[in-house]
Each structure stands twice: as C-alpha cells, then as structure tokens.
C-alpha positions as a Python dict, from the first residue, in 0.01 Angstrom:
ca = {
    (1, 'X'): (0, 0, 0),
    (2, 'X'): (-36, -229, -300),
    (3, 'X'): (-379, -352, -193),
    (4, 'X'): (-533, -4, -216),
    (5, 'X'): (-703, 126, -529),
    (6, 'X'): (-858, 471, -488),
    (7, 'X'): (-826, 806, -662),
    (8, 'X'): (-721, 978, -338),
    (9, 'X'): (-475, 715, -215),
    (10, 'X'): (-123, 711, -357),
    (11, 'X'): (-75, 437, -617),
    (12, 'X'): (207, 187, -594),
    (13, 'X'): (369, 151, -937),
    (14, 'X'): (618, -117, -846),
    (15, 'X'): (906, -234, -631),
    (16, 'X'): (1274, -246, -731),
    (17, 'X'): (1453, -533, -561),
    (18, 'X'): (1783, -532, -749),
    (19, 'X'): (2084, -444, -543),
    (20, 'X'): (2114, -420, -167),
    (21, 'X'): (1843, -155, -124),
    (22, 'X'): (1478, -217, -202),
    (23, 'X'): (1300, 82, -355),
    (24, 'X'): (929, 154, -381),
    (25, 'X'): (806, 338, -692),
    (26, 'X'): (492, 549, -651),
    (27, 'X'): (297, 761, -897),
    (28, 'X'): (444, 1105, -963),
    (29, 'X'): (284, 1394, -775),
    (30, 'X'): (400, 1718, -934),
    (31, 'X'): (308, 1960, -656),
    (32, 'X'): (471, 1766, -376),
    (33, 'X'): (372, 1763, -10),
    (34, 'X'): (45, 1935, 78),
    (35, 'X'): (161, 2160, 363),
    (36, 'X'): (459, 2293, 164),
    (37, 'X'): (239, 2347, -141),
    (38, 'X'): (-11, 2547, 65),
    (39, 'X'): (258, 2767, 218),
    (40, 'X'): (405, 2834, -126),
    (41, 'X'): (65, 2935, -266),
    (42, 'X'): (-76, 3114, 37),
    (43, 'X'): (-373, 3330, -55),
    (44, 'X'): (-373, 3213, -418),
    (45, 'X'): (-638, 2939, -398),
    (46, 'X'): (-1015, 2976, -402),
    (47, 'X'): (-1239, 2845, -127),
    (48, 'X'): (-1370, 2581, -369),
    (49, 'X'): (-1018, 2459, -443),
    (50, 'X'): (-941, 2423, -73),
    (51, 'X'): (-1272, 2246, -10),
    (52, 'X'): (-1208, 2015, -305),
    (53, 'X'): (-873, 1919, -153),
    (54, 'X'): (-1041, 1839, 178),
    (55, 'X'): (-1317, 1643, 7),
    (56, 'X'): (-1057, 1436, -176),
    (57, 'X'): (-866, 1356, 143),
    (58, 'X'): (-1194, 1267, 316),
    (59, 'X'): (-1283, 1037, 26),
    (60, 'X'): (-948, 862, 58),
    (61, 'X'): (-986, 822, 434),
    (62, 'X'): (-1343, 697, 391),
    (63, 'X'): (-1209, 430, 156),
    (64, 'X'): (-930, 330, 396),
    (65, 'X'): (-1177, 306, 685),
    (66, 'X'): (-1405, 84, 475),
    (67, 'X'): (-1100, -133, 399),
    (68, 'X'): (-1040, -168, 772),
    (69, 'X'): (-714, 27, 760),
    (70, 'X'): (-621, 276, 1034),
    (71, 'X'): (-365, 531, 916),
    (72, 'X'): (-248, 644, 1264),
    (73, 'X'): (-33, 933, 1138),
    (74, 'X'): (-250, 1142, 905),
    (75, 'X'): (-118, 1497, 861),
    (76, 'X'): (-83, 1745, 575),
    (77, 'X'): (278, 1635, 529),
    (78, 'X'): (146, 1282, 467),
    (79, 'X'): (-62, 1400, 169),
    (80, 'X'): (73, 1463, -182),
    (81, 'X'): (-71, 1696, -447),
    (82, 'X'): (-62, 1637, -823),
    (83, 'X'): (-67, 1889, -1106),
    (84, 'X'): (-450, 1891, -1106),
    (85, 'X'): (-455, 1973, -731),
    (86, 'X'): (-588, 1627, -649),
    (87, 'X'): (-474, 1513, -305),
    (88, 'X'): (-356, 1158, -237),
    (89, 'X'): (-288, 1003, 101),
    (90, 'X'): (53, 850, 165),
    (91, 'X'): (266, 776, 472),
    (92, 'X'): (169, 410, 505),
    (93, 'X'): (368, 207, 753),
    (94, 'X'): (560, -112, 703),
    (95, 'X'): (437, -405, 918),
    (96, 'X'): (738, -381, 1150),
    (97, 'X'): (651, -16, 1215),
    (98, 'X'): (299, -102, 1326),
    (99, 'X'): (381, -181, 1687),
    (100, 'X'): (228, 63, 1933),
    (101, 'X'): (554, 155, 2103),
    (102, 'X'): (717, 223, 1765),
    (103, 'X'): (429, 442, 1653),
    (104, 'X'): (436, 638, 1977),
    (105, 'X'): (811, 688, 1945),
    (106, 'X'): (762, 809, 1588),
    (107, 'X'): (489, 1046, 1701),
    (108, 'X'): (727, 1198, 1954),
    (109, 'X'): (1017, 1221, 1715),
    (110, 'X'): (826, 1376, 1427),
    (111, 'X'): (588, 1592, 1630),
    (112, 'X'): (287, 1383, 1523),
    (113, 'X'): (153, 1441, 1872),
    (114, 'X'): (14, 1767, 1727),
    (115, 'X'): (-218, 1565, 1499),
    (116, 'X'): (-304, 1283, 1736),
    (117, 'X'): (-621, 1220, 1935),
    (118, 'X'): (-593, 1230, 2316),
    (119, 'X'): (-658, 855, 2349),
    (120, 'X'): (-382, 780, 2095),
    (121, 'X'): (-130, 982, 2295),
    (122, 'X'): (-235, 866, 2641),
    (123, 'X'): (-331, 504, 2581),
    (124, 'X'): (-190, 419, 2235),
    (125, 'X'): (-550, 352, 2129),
    (126, 'X'): (-584, 399, 1754),
    (127, 'X'): (-911, 365, 1564),
    (128, 'X'): (-1097, 522, 1272),
    (129, 'X'): (-1210, 782, 1526),
    (130, 'X'): (-850, 878, 1606),
    (131, 'X'): (-793, 919, 1231),
    (132, 'X'): (-1097, 1150, 1227),
    (133, 'X'): (-932, 1368, 1493),
    (134, 'X'): (-619, 1387, 1277),
    (135, 'X'): (-829, 1476, 974),
    (136, 'X'): (-972, 1769, 1170),
    (137, 'X'): (-618, 1899, 1217),
    (138, 'X'): (-553, 1851, 845),
    (139, 'X'): (-865, 2057, 771),
    (140, 'X'): (-723, 2334, 990),
    (141, 'X'): (-386, 2311, 812),
    (142, 'X'): (-547, 2341, 470),
    (143, 'X'): (-765, 2638, 561),
    (144, 'X'): (-468, 2814, 726),
    (145, 'X'): (-240, 2750, 426),
    (146, 'X'): (-5, 2506, 593),
    (147, 'X'): (40, 2681, 924),
    (148, 'X'): (185, 2465, 1203),
    (149, 'X'): (-91, 2336, 1432),
    (150, 'X'): (-74, 2500, 1775),
    (151, 'X'): (194, 2738, 1646),
    (152, 'X'): (504, 2730, 1868),
    (153, 'X'): (344, 2566, 2171),
    (154, 'X'): (548, 2279, 2314),
    (155, 'X'): (420, 1922, 2292),
    (156, 'X'): (359, 1922, 2666),
    (157, 'X'): (159, 2246, 2650),
    (158, 'X'): (-44, 2113, 2357),
    (159, 'X'): (-131, 1789, 2535),
    (160, 'X'): (-229, 1972, 2853),
    (161, 'X'): (-431, 2237, 2669),
    (162, 'X'): (-621, 1978, 2462),
    (163, 'X'): (-694, 1776, 2775),
    (164, 'X'): (-829, 2094, 2937),
    (165, 'X'): (-1067, 2149, 2645),
    (166, 'X'): (-861, 2380, 2421),
    (167, 'X'): (-935, 2356, 2048),
    (168, 'X'): (-782, 2542, 1755),
    (169, 'X'): (-973, 2854, 1644),
    (170, 'X'): (-1113, 2907, 1297),
    (171, 'X'): (-843, 3009, 1048),
    (172, 'X'): (-881, 3349, 884),
    (173, 'X'): (-1183, 3361, 650),
    (174, 'X'): (-1281, 3003, 733),
    (175, 'X'): (-1659, 2964, 711),
    (176, 'X'): (-1829, 2879, 1046),
    (177, 'X'): (-1980, 2547, 924),
    (178, 'X'): (-1634, 2426, 824),
    (179, 'X'): (-1485, 2517, 1161),
    (180, 'X'): (-1777, 2344, 1331),
    (181, 'X'): (-1691, 2030, 1137),
    (182, 'X'): (-1335, 2057, 1271),
    (183, 'X'): (-1470, 2089, 1625),
    (184, 'X'): (-1687, 1782, 1569),
    (185, 'X'): (-1374, 1589, 1470),
    (186, 'X'): (-1208, 1703, 1794),
    (187, 'X'): (-1472, 1573, 2033),
    (188, 'X'): (-1299, 1428, 2337),
    (189, 'X'): (-1523, 1122, 2335),
    (190, 'X'): (-1429, 932, 2022),
    (191, 'X'): (-1780, 786, 1993),
    (192, 'X'): (-1910, 1141, 1936),
    (193, 'X'): (-1683, 1213, 1639),
    (194, 'X'): (-1835, 1186, 1291),
    (195, 'X'): (-1755, 899, 1056),
    (196, 'X'): (-1554, 968, 742),
    (197, 'X'): (-1863, 892, 535),
    (198, 'X'): (-2046, 1177, 709),
    (199, 'X'): (-1747, 1412, 678),
    (200, 'X'): (-1724, 1341, 306),
    (201, 'X'): (-2097, 1407, 261),
    (202, 'X'): (-2076, 1738, 449),
    (203, 'X'): (-1778, 1859, 244),
    (204, 'X'): (-1949, 1753, -79),
    (205, 'X'): (-2256, 1959, 11),
    (206, 'X'): (-2036, 2258, 95),
    (207, 'X'): (-1875, 2231, -248),
    (208, 'X'): (-2218, 2238, -412),
    (209, 'X'): (-2312, 2557, -228),
    (210, 'X'): (-2261, 2903, -386),
    (211, 'X'): (-1897, 3008, -399),
    (212, 'X'): (-1800, 3157, -59),
    (213, 'X'): (-1558, 3450, -36),
    (214, 'X'): (-1200, 3370, -144),
    (215, 'X'): (-981, 3237, 136),
    (216, 'X'): (-717, 3508, 124),
    (217, 'X'): (-488, 3633, 395),
    (218, 'X'): (-279, 3941, 451),
    (219, 'X'): (60, 3897, 288),
    (220, 'X'): (292, 4069, 533),
    (221, 'X'): (668, 4015, 524),
    (222, 'X'): (636, 3774, 816),
    (223, 'X'): (413, 3465, 838),
    (224, 'X'): (175, 3616, 1090),
    (225, 'X'): (-197, 3561, 1064),
    (226, 'X'): (-472, 3806, 1146),
    (227, 'X'): (-734, 3612, 1334),
    (228, 'X'): (-982, 3761, 1575),
    (229, 'X'): (-850, 3741, 1928),
    (230, 'X'): (-984, 3746, 2279),
    (231, 'X'): (-948, 4085, 2446),
    (232, 'X'): (-646, 4126, 2671),
    (233, 'X'): (-717, 4266, 3016),
    (234, 'X'): (-486, 4568, 3002),
    (235, 'X'): (-509, 4690, 2642),
    (236, 'X'): (-698, 4631, 2319),
    (237, 'X'): (-453, 4734, 2044),
    (238, 'X'): (-89, 4679, 1955),
    (239, 'X'): (-30, 5052, 1998),
    (240, 'X'): (-166, 5046, 2354),
    (241, 'X'): (50, 4744, 2433),
    (242, 'X'): (364, 4915, 2301),
    (243, 'X'): (290, 5226, 2506),
    (244, 'X'): (235, 5010, 2814),
    (245, 'X'): (581, 4855, 2787),
    (246, 'X'): (744, 5188, 2700),
    (247, 'X'): (809, 5102, 2335),
    (248, 'X'): (553, 5329, 2168),
    (249, 'X'): (824, 5466, 1939),
    (250, 'X'): (800, 5142, 1738),
    (251, 'X'): (430, 5167, 1663),
    (252, 'X'): (497, 5251, 1296),
    (253, 'X'): (739, 4958, 1263),
    (254, 'X'): (471, 4713, 1372),
    (255, 'X'): (206, 4875, 1153),
    (256, 'X'): (427, 4875, 843),
    (257, 'X'): (492, 4502, 887),
    (258, 'X'): (120, 4429, 915),
    (259, 'X'): (136, 4341, 1285),
    (260, 'X'): (-194, 4501, 1374),
    (261, 'X'): (-333, 4233, 1604),
    (262, 'X'): (-224, 4129, 1952),
    (263, 'X'): (-253, 3764, 1849),
    (264, 'X'): (8, 3823, 1579),
    (265, 'X'): (241, 3992, 1826),
    (266, 'X'): (201, 3705, 2074),
    (267, 'X'): (346, 3470, 1812),
    (268, 'X'): (651, 3676, 1719),
    (269, 'X'): (1005, 3545, 1762),
    (270, 'X'): (1332, 3729, 1823),
    (271, 'X'): (1403, 3711, 1450),
    (272, 'X'): (1065, 3869, 1375),
    (273, 'X'): (1140, 4157, 1613),
    (274, 'X'): (1479, 4212, 1449),
    (275, 'X'): (1319, 4214, 1103),
    (276, 'X'): (1105, 4509, 1215),
    (277, 'X'): (1420, 4719, 1229),
    (278, 'X'): (1448, 4709, 1608),
    (279, 'X'): (1822, 4677, 1653),
    (280, 'X'): (1890, 4808, 2004),
    (281, 'X'): (1948, 4505, 2227),
    (282, 'X'): (1776, 4658, 2529),
    (283, 'X'): (1467, 4744, 2328),
    (284, 'X'): (1458, 4394, 2178),
    (285, 'X'): (1476, 4249, 2527),
    (286, 'X'): (1191, 4469, 2651),
    (287, 'X'): (967, 4381, 2356),
    (288, 'X'): (1043, 4008, 2377),
    (289, 'X'): (967, 4013, 2748),
    (290, 'X'): (633, 4176, 2670),
    (291, 'X'): (566, 3912, 2404),
    (292, 'X'): (631, 3635, 2655),
    (293, 'X'): (372, 3791, 2885),
    (294, 'X'): (120, 3805, 2600),
    (295, 'X'): (191, 3444, 2512),
    (296, 'X'): (138, 3334, 2870),
    (297, 'X'): (-199, 3509, 2870),
    (298, 'X'): (-288, 3334, 2545),
    (299, 'X'): (-231, 2990, 2693),
    (300, 'X'): (-386, 3074, 3030),
    (301, 'X'): (-700, 3225, 2879),
    (302, 'X'): (-718, 2973, 2590),
    (303, 'X'): (-742, 3279, 2372),
    (304, 'X'): (-591, 3099, 2076),
    (305, 'X'): (-867, 2848, 2057),
    (306, 'X'): (-1213, 2730, 2143),
    (307, 'X'): (-1309, 2585, 2479),
    (308, 'X'): (-1515, 2266, 2460),
}
C-alpha cells in the first residue's frame, strides 16, 4: 500500500510497531464504506455525484493497472468515502494473502464470488480484465444505492446464471449508456472487456454532458426496488397475482407498502410479508409459496437481468 500515491487510492499514513500487535494507520475517511454510505443516503445524491464517484474509482483502478497491480477483490465495500464524497480504493492484501488458494477461500467466505469474473472463479485467473469485471459490479452497486449484487440468489445460482449469459439489469433511472458500459465490463471473453483507461474516459465524458435526471428511487418502508420486469406468463400486475393465489384481500396492503411490481414481490422475504400486516400463518404460507414460484420464474427466464 505504501508504494501507491494517487488521489483515489487510500493513503498509508504510517505503521505502529510497538507492542505485540502491528497497526496500520490510514488517512481518515469520514463517510466510511461506500456501500453503507449509499444505502444510508439512498435517493439523496444527484446523477453527477454518483458518476463522479465512479469516475474517481475508475481513476484509482487505472492508476493501479498502470502500476502493474491487480486488486483481485474490488467491491463497493472495499472503497471508502471522505467528507467531500471522494472515493478511495482500499482492501489491499498482504503478501501472504496473495496465494491463489487463499484468495479463492476468501472469495467464498466473504461472498466476493458475486464480484468476481468467471475465469477468476473457475480457474483462479486474475488480471486487469478480471478487475474490470469487478468494477462493472461496483458501478451497478453505486447506481442502485448499495443494493446487494444478484439480490438473494445463492452463490451457486449466481455462478450458473452468469455462465449461462445472465447479466444484471439496469438499476432504476440508470442511463442506458452507463448500463451498456457495465455490460461491456461483463463480457465473458476477458479480451473484449474495456481497459480502465477507456472506462475512465467514458465516465469523464458522461460527467461533462448535461445533467441527467436525478437518480432517485421510491422510498417505501422496505428496501424493494421498482425496476422494469419481464412479463410473467399468467399475470401482469401484483393484483392479478394476488387474485390468482387467492389472496386478493391483501391488494391494498401491497399497494400501501409500494409493492407495485412483480419484480419487487419476487424479492420479498417472510419478514417483508409480516411487515405488510399479514399475520395469519396460513395466509403467510400461501403468499410465500407464491413468491417462491415467482422467484423460480425469474431465474428460469433470466428476467432479473440481461442475456448476453
């Protein structure tokens, strides 16, 4: 870490060696970890602020790539934010942590498989191109205000879906060119992914464009997004779905909570259902069973993402 000197890479202030425990002192970052900061301020940032964050991270990764350093675990929780909203990359490994088997074990243990390129997961092959894939996931996290990549899909389902061509959809109010840049980062063939220099240039040009609409989202009582969603074969609205499973009496409950999209319903948990005021155990069971069916259709139809 000490050899790096860039505005968007965390600065090492010093090392404390007194006592039995060695401590590393880094510059203070008042807003903490990026994903937590985004969740805390959901809907409160402008499109330019979000783009500026991404541009900063891209600048830091461009610098690291030019220095010949491969991060291998880039994610929003490996980025810190200061009081000026500048983003700085952290999460650098110690030399003894740089063995492939150790990295793969860490990926499994900390769910970094969600951010990792297919070749990194399957063959432990890390490169600047695998960092580019991870940066694409970070872009998605930023534009979705810190939402978990792939939602509640298991690691196995994520790996299989990605291998089959599944890619994350555009977050709510994300401009098409920005989502296209994400898709470019997620090319299966690593040679087809853009370089960080190109990514930085594209984001810089986007920042210079006229201010796009604010990146706001519906602020319901539950963290459910309202993205466009592929049509389900049997019904097209939440109301129709509730009627189909015999739970039409709860239409107003779903509407009041802002659950107006089938995609939102497909992501609900048992706690979410309870928070709607649905207290009868049998009704909860019926609704949760219906949600499981919706979720299965999502994965089967790749309705949560883009097929490439």
